[in-house]
PDB file of C-alpha atoms in Angstrom:
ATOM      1  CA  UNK I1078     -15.438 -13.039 -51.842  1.00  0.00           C
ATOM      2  CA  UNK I1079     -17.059 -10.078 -49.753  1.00  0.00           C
ATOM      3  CA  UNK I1080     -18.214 -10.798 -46.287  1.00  0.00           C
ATOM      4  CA  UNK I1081     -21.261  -9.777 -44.506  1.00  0.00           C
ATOM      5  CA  UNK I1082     -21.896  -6.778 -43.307  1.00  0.00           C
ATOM      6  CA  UNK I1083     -22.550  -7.860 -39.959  1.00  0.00           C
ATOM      7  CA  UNK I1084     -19.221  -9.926 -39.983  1.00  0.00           C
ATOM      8  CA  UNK I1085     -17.236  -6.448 -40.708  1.00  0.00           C
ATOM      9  CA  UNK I1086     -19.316  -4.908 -37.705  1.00  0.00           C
ATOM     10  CA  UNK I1087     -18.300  -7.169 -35.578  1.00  0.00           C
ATOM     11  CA  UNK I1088     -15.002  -7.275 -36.209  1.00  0.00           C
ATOM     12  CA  UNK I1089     -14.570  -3.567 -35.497  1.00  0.00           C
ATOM     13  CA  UNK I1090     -16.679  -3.921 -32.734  1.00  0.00           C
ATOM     14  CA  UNK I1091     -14.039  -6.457 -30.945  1.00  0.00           C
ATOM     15  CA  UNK I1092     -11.053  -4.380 -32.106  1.00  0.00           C
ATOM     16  CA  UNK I1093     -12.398  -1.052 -30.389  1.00  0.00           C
ATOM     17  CA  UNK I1094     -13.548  -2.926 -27.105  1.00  0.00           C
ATOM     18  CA  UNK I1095      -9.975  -4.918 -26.850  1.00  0.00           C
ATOM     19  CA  UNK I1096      -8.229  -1.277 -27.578  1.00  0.00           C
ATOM     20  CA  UNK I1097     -10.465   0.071 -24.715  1.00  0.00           C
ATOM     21  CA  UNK I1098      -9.299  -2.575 -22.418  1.00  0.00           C
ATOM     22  CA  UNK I1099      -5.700  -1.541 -23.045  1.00  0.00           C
ATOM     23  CA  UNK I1100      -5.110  -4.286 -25.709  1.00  0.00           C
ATOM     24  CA  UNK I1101      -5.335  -7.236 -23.546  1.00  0.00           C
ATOM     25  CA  UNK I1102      -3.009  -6.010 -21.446  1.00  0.00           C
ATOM     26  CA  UNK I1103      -3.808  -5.902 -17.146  1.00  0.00           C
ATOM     27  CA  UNK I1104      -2.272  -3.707 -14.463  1.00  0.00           C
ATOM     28  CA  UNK I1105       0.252  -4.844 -12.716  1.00  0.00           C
ATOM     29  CA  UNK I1106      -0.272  -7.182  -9.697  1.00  0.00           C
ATOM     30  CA  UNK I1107      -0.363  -5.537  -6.459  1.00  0.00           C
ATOM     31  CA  UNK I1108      -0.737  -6.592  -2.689  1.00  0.00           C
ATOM     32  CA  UNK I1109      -2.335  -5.434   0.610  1.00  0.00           C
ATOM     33  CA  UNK I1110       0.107  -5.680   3.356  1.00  0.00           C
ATOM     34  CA  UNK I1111      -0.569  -5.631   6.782  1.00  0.00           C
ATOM     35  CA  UNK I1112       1.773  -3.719   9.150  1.00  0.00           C
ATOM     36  CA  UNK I1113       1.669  -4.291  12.979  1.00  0.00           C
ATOM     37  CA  UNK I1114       3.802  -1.762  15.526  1.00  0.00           C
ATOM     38  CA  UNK I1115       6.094  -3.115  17.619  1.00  0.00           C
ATOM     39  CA  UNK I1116       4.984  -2.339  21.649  1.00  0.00           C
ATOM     40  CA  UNK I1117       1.947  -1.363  20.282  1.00  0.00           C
ATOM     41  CA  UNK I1118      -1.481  -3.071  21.098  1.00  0.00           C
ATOM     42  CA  UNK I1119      -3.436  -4.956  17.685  1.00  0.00           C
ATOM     43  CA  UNK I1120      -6.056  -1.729  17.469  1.00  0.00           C
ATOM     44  CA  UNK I1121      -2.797   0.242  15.735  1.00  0.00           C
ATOM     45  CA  UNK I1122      -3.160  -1.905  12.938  1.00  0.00           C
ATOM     46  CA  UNK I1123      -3.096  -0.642   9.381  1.00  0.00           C
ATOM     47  CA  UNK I1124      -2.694  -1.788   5.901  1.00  0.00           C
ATOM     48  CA  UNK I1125      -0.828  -0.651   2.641  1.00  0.00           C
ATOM     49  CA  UNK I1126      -1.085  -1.154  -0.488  1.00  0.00           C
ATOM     50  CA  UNK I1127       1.727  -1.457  -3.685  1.00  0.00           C
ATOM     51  CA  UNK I1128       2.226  -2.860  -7.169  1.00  0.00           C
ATOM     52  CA  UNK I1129       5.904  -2.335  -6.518  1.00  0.00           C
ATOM     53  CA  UNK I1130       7.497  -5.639  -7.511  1.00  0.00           C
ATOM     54  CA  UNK I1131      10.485  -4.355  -5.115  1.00  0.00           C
ATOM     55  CA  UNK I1132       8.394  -3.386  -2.464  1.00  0.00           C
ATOM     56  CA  UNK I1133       6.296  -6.890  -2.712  1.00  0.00           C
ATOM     57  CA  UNK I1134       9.725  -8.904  -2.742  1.00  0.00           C
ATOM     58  CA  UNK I1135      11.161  -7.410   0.109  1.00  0.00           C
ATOM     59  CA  UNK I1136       7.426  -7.442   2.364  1.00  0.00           C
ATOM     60  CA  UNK I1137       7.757 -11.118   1.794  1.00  0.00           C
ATOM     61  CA  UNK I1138      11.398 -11.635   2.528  1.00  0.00           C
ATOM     62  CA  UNK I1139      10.317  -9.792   6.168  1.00  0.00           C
ATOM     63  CA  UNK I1140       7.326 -12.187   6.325  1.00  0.00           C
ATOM     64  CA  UNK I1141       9.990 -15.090   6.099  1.00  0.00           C
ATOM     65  CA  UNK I1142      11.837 -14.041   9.576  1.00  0.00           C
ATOM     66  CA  UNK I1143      10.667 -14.127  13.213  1.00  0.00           C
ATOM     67  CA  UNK I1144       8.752 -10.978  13.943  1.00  0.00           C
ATOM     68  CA  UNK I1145      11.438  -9.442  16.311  1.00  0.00           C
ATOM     69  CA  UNK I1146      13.873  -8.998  13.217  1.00  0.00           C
ATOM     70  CA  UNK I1147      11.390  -7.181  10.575  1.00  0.00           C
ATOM     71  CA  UNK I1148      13.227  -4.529  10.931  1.00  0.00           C
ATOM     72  CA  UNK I1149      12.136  -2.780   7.703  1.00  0.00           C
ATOM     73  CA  UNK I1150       8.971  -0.352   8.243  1.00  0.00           C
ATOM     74  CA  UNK I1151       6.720   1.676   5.803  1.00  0.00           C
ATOM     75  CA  UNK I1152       8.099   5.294   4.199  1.00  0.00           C
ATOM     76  CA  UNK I1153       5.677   7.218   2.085  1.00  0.00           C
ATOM     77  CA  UNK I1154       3.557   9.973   1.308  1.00  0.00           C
ATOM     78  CA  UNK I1155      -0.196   9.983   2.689  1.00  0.00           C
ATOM     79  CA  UNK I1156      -3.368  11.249   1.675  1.00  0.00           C
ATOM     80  CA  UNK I1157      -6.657  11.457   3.168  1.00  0.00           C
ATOM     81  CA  UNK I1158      -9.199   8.443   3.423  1.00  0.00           C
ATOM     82  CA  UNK I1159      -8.876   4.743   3.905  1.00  0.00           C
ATOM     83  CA  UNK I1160      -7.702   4.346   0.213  1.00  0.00           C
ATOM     84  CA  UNK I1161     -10.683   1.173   0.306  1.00  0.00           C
ATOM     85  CA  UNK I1162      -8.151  -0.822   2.426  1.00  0.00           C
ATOM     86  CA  UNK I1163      -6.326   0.950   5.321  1.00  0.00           C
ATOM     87  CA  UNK I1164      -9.179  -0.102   8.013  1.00  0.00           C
ATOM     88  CA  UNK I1165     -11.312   2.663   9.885  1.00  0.00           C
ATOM     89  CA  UNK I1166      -8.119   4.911   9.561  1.00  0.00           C
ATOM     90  CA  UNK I1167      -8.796   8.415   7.948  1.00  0.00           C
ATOM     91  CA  UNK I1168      -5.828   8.430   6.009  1.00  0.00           C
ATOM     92  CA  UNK I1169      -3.609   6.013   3.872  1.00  0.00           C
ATOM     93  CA  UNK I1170      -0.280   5.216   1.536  1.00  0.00           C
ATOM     94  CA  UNK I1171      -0.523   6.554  -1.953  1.00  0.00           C
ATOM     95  CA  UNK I1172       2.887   4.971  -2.644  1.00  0.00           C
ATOM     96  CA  UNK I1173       5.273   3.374  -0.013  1.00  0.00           C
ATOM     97  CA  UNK I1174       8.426   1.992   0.204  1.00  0.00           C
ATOM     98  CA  UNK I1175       9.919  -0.134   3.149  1.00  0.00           C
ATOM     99  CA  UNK I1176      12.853   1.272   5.028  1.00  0.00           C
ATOM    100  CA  UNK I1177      15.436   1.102   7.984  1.00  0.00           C
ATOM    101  CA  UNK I1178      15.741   4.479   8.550  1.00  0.00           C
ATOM    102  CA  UNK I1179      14.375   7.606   8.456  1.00  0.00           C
ATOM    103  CA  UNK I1180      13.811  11.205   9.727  1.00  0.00           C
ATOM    104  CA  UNK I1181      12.171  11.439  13.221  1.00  0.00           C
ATOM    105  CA  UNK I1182       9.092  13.862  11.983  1.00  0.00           C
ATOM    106  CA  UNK I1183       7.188  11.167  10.009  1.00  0.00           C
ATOM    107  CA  UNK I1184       7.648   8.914  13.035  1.00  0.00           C
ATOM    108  CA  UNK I1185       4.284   8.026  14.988  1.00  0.00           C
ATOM    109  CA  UNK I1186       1.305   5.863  15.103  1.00  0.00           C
ATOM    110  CA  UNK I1187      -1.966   5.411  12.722  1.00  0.00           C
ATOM    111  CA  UNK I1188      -3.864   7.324  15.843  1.00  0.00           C
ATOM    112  CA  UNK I1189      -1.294  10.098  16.048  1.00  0.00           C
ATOM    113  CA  UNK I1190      -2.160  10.883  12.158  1.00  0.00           C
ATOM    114  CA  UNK I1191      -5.703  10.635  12.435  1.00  0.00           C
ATOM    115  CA  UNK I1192      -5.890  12.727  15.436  1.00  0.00           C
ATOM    116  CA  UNK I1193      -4.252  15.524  14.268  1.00  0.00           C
ATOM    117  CA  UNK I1194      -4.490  14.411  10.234  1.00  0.00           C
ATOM    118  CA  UNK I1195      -4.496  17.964   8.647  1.00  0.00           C
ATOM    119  CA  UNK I1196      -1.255  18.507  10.083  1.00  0.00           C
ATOM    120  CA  UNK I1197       0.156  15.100   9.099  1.00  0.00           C
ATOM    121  CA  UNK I1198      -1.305  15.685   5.567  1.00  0.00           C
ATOM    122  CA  UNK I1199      -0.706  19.272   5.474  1.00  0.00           C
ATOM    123  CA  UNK I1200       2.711  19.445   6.945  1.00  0.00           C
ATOM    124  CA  UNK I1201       4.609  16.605   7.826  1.00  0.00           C
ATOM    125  CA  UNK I1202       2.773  14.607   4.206  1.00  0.00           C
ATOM    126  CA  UNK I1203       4.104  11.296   4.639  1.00  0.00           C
ATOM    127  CA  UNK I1204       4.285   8.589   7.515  1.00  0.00           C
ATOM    128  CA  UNK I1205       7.125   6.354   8.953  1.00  0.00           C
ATOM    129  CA  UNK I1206       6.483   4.921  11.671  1.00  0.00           C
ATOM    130  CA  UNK I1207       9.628   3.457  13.225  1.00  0.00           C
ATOM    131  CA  UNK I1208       7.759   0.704  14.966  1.00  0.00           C
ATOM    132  CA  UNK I1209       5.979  -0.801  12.125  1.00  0.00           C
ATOM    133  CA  UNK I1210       6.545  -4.086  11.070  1.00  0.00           C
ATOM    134  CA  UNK I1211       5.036  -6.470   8.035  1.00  0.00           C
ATOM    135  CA  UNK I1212       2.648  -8.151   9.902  1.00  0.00           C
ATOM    136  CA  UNK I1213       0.639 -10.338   6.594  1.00  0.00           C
ATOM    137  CA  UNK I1214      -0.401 -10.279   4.045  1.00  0.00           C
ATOM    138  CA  UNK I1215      -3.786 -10.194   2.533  1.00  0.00           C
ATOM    139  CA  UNK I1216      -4.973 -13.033   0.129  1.00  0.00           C
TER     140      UNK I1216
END
């Protein structure tokens, strides 16, 4: 028995549109975190995005303690632009990961980089500030 035509067209038309999706696959989930600086006023606010699973795990183990003990703050490079979810800043993560430590030059506030953001992009090409904590995170 022979199908139609138009069943054979449509067949290859739903095997080249689920290849184009990836085969059914998705991306993997990511979250918008929002970081918060210690001694800081609210306006220094600034968000980050990850699909790290590690990264997620341990933003929402700091979410689980009293602010004054996130102790773990943002380490990464930066590139120009609000990435679509770092606020009015000028610049934002393209990867992060959270930290204890690390070396004084990347320390500094979101105003700090965007007043001088050729040099942070330029030069120093990543951001840490030391007084950053995980504030929320987005729904």
């Amino acid at each position: 028995m022979q199908r139609p035509p138009h069943a054979a067209k449509s067949l290859l038309i739903g095997l080249a549109l689920l290849a184009s999706c990836g085969g059914g696959g998705s991306d993997p989930p990511s979250a918008v975190f929002v970081f918060r600086l210690h001694g800081f006023p609210e306006s220094q606010e600034f968000r980050a995005r990850t699909s790290s699973a590690e990264v997620i795990a341990l933003a929402r183990q700091q979410l689980r303690l009293p602010v004054a003990q996130r102790g773990l703050f943002p380490n990464g490079p930066i590139a120009a632009g609000a990435g679509g979810y770092n606020l009015a800043w000028g610049w934002h993560y393209t990867d992060f990961a959270l930290t204890e430590v690390a070396i004084e030059l990347c320390d500094g506030s979101p105003a700090l980089v965007d007043q001088d953001l050729g040099y942070w992009l330029n030069t120093v090409r990543r951001f840490c500030p030391w007084a950053a904590y995980v504030h929320a995170e987005l729904p």
